[in-house]
């Protein structure tokens, strides 16, 4: 058989191979780049990624209340560029029946244990069936971590102007809030306040890498894009519809803080960049874009044909000038509306504050459980040591 025949046979074999279908499930509350990184890894293990998202009722029963509503979580997962299909109201404990219904080959989960309300491993059934694989967990980011940042840094953090206004966490036990800075484990906490260390490799992994084709209409949007949410997603989607290639400018931490004040942004620049890059509507990101749109922004990266901003927001730069003055003069400025205009980073923070006692109590329970487990482990070691004397 000639080499060409071998190549033809190999191609035919690949074409006839059944696509590998992978399942991932979870709450995906405040869908962040840690979630996206798990989905990226899972998608790389197969050909088609199906993601099951638990309902509010299931999460409340097994884990506690979500910050984001189930419809917001469904939409956030669907917007991730590595996701092929979303299954709503997926069971909290993964079953073989669910996998068979969606013709799934195996389940992927992070290298940490997830338990249901009764303490059982949510993936024990699929593990026993040999249909389970692990991916690497992204250290330094979690929903609990983000909630902790907001509770620890909440005092007047979304208030600009008078300091006479009461803090939204006034009257809350500061010692209880401080538990978030300690984590739920005595050593090496995974749920306390941490700092994600971004690398060029991670940014490359998240980047699409595509360039605009000749004749493509390039659309530019900019913002903080803090706590990446469905409001951002809907804005990106509608901006992308005005062209062929979406370029997103993400402002640096100092700029966001100078404009918004308090303790904004909640997430640092690298974290916010990764949040934008995982979105299927985003083609490229300018890291640390200037707050006011400049000639450099419009010409140096790509030739920008249209600059888009949200219809409900009227921002000004630090000097009080309109940051979109230049694109308006050039006649390339557009505004868009979308159904999630009311969902903002501040609105999410207000949800956290309104339910702060729930999150503080949940964190206290985690810390207590971790301490009890550590004490039991120490007693077991002491007993074993005594037996060898």
Tab-separated table of N, CA and C in Angstrom, residues 220-229 231-233 235-236 246-251 256 260 265-269 271-277 282 285-286 289 308-309 324 345:
chain	number	residue	atom	x	y	z
A	220	UNK	N	-14.728	48.128	18.608
A	220	UNK	CA	-13.981	48.318	19.858
A	220	UNK	C	-14.930	48.683	20.994
A	221	UNK	N	-14.767	48.006	22.124
A	221	UNK	CA	-15.474	48.352	23.363
A	221	UNK	C	-14.442	48.406	24.477
A	222	UNK	N	-14.742	49.147	25.538
A	222	UNK	CA	-13.804	49.172	26.664
A	222	UNK	C	-14.559	49.267	27.974
A	223	UNK	N	-13.842	48.950	29.066
A	223	UNK	CA	-14.455	48.990	30.382
A	223	UNK	C	-13.603	48.268	31.402
A	224	UNK	N	-14.118	48.192	32.628
A	224	UNK	CA	-13.429	47.452	33.691
A	224	UNK	C	-13.723	45.964	33.571
A	225	UNK	N	-14.984	45.633	33.265
A	225	UNK	CA	-15.436	44.247	33.150
A	225	UNK	C	-15.072	43.454	34.405
A	226	UNK	N	-15.400	44.060	35.540
A	226	UNK	CA	-15.144	43.465	36.851
A	226	UNK	C	-16.251	42.472	37.183
A	227	UNK	N	-15.897	41.358	37.830
A	227	UNK	CA	-16.858	40.302	38.173
A	227	UNK	C	-17.669	39.923	36.930
A	228	UNK	N	-16.995	39.522	35.895
A	228	UNK	CA	-17.587	39.273	34.582
A	228	UNK	C	-18.936	38.564	34.698
A	229	UNK	N	-19.978	39.156	34.105
A	229	UNK	CA	-21.341	38.659	34.301
A	229	UNK	C	-22.152	38.766	33.015
A	231	UNK	N	-24.452	40.740	32.116
A	231	UNK	CA	-24.572	42.093	31.571
A	231	UNK	C	-23.457	42.378	30.588
A	232	UNK	N	-22.239	41.996	30.963
A	232	UNK	CA	-21.101	42.140	30.050
A	232	UNK	C	-21.294	41.273	28.803
A	233	UNK	N	-21.757	40.051	29.017
A	233	UNK	CA	-21.928	39.105	27.910
A	233	UNK	C	-22.917	39.651	26.878
A	235	UNK	N	-23.775	42.724	26.400
A	235	UNK	CA	-23.171	43.896	25.768
A	235	UNK	C	-22.200	43.471	24.670
A	236	UNK	N	-21.323	42.500	24.969
A	236	UNK	CA	-20.375	42.002	23.975
A	236	UNK	C	-21.110	41.411	22.761
A	246	UNK	N	-14.361	41.604	17.390
A	246	UNK	CA	-14.548	42.411	18.596
A	246	UNK	C	-13.246	42.552	19.377
A	247	UNK	N	-12.781	43.787	19.484
A	247	UNK	CA	-11.583	44.148	20.244
A	247	UNK	C	-12.032	44.785	21.554
A	248	UNK	N	-11.564	44.244	22.671
A	248	UNK	CA	-12.011	44.697	23.993
A	248	UNK	C	-10.858	45.340	24.748
A	249	UNK	N	-11.040	46.592	25.165
A	249	UNK	CA	-10.056	47.265	25.995
A	249	UNK	C	-10.408	47.108	27.462
A	250	UNK	N	-9.470	46.590	28.264
A	250	UNK	CA	-9.697	46.405	29.699
A	250	UNK	C	-8.803	47.381	30.459
A	251	UNK	N	-9.409	48.258	31.254
A	251	UNK	CA	-8.669	49.279	31.978
A	251	UNK	C	-7.875	48.677	33.142
A	256	UNK	N	-9.281	52.133	37.046
A	256	UNK	CA	-10.612	51.781	37.551
A	256	UNK	C	-10.825	52.356	38.945
A	260	UNK	N	-13.778	54.891	39.797
A	260	UNK	CA	-14.894	54.375	40.601
A	260	UNK	C	-14.709	54.591	42.096
A	265	UNK	N	-11.128	47.903	41.498
A	265	UNK	CA	-11.946	46.765	41.098
A	265	UNK	C	-11.809	45.602	42.081
A	266	UNK	N	-12.819	44.736	42.115
A	266	UNK	CA	-12.768	43.553	42.977
A	266	UNK	C	-11.742	42.562	42.445
A	267	UNK	N	-11.665	42.450	41.133
A	267	UNK	CA	-10.704	41.546	40.497
A	267	UNK	C	-9.609	42.378	39.846
A	268	UNK	N	-8.393	41.841	39.892
A	268	UNK	CA	-7.284	42.601	39.313
A	268	UNK	C	-7.278	42.503	37.783
A	269	UNK	N	-6.369	43.252	37.166
A	269	UNK	CA	-6.347	43.362	35.710
A	269	UNK	C	-6.240	42.014	35.015
A	271	UNK	N	-7.007	39.040	36.072
A	271	UNK	CA	-8.219	38.253	36.268
A	271	UNK	C	-9.342	38.748	35.365
A	272	UNK	N	-9.445	40.054	35.233
A	272	UNK	CA	-10.499	40.621	34.391
A	272	UNK	C	-10.240	40.361	32.904
A	273	UNK	N	-8.978	40.362	32.518
A	273	UNK	CA	-8.615	40.050	31.130
A	273	UNK	C	-9.010	38.610	30.791
A	274	UNK	N	-8.710	37.678	31.688
A	274	UNK	CA	-9.059	36.274	31.457
A	274	UNK	C	-10.570	36.091	31.399
A	275	UNK	N	-11.294	36.845	32.229
A	275	UNK	CA	-12.747	36.771	32.202
A	275	UNK	C	-13.310	37.184	30.859
A	276	UNK	N	-12.741	38.224	30.266
A	276	UNK	CA	-13.200	38.677	28.949
A	276	UNK	C	-12.791	37.705	27.845
A	277	UNK	N	-11.566	37.191	27.916
A	277	UNK	CA	-11.051	36.312	26.862
A	277	UNK	C	-11.812	34.997	26.744
A	282	UNK	N	-15.652	37.532	22.134
A	282	UNK	CA	-14.451	38.369	22.181
A	282	UNK	C	-13.354	37.770	21.307
A	285	UNK	N	-8.044	41.285	23.155
A	285	UNK	CA	-8.114	42.197	24.299
A	285	UNK	C	-6.884	43.106	24.318
A	286	UNK	N	-7.120	44.388	24.607
A	286	UNK	CA	-6.015	45.308	24.906
A	286	UNK	C	-5.893	45.364	26.425
A	289	UNK	N	-5.976	49.177	28.671
A	289	UNK	CA	-6.368	50.199	27.693
A	289	UNK	C	-6.612	51.538	28.377
A	308	UNK	N	-18.173	51.147	20.450
A	308	UNK	CA	-19.493	50.895	21.029
A	308	UNK	C	-19.459	51.062	22.540
A	309	UNK	N	-20.537	51.632	23.076
A	309	UNK	CA	-20.670	51.785	24.525
A	309	UNK	C	-22.119	51.515	24.911
A	324	UNK	N	-15.234	59.341	25.062
A	324	UNK	CA	-15.565	58.945	23.689
A	324	UNK	C	-15.635	60.146	22.756
A	345	UNK	N	-21.809	45.307	38.072
A	345	UNK	CA	-20.918	44.858	39.141
A	345	UNK	C	-21.413	45.359	40.490
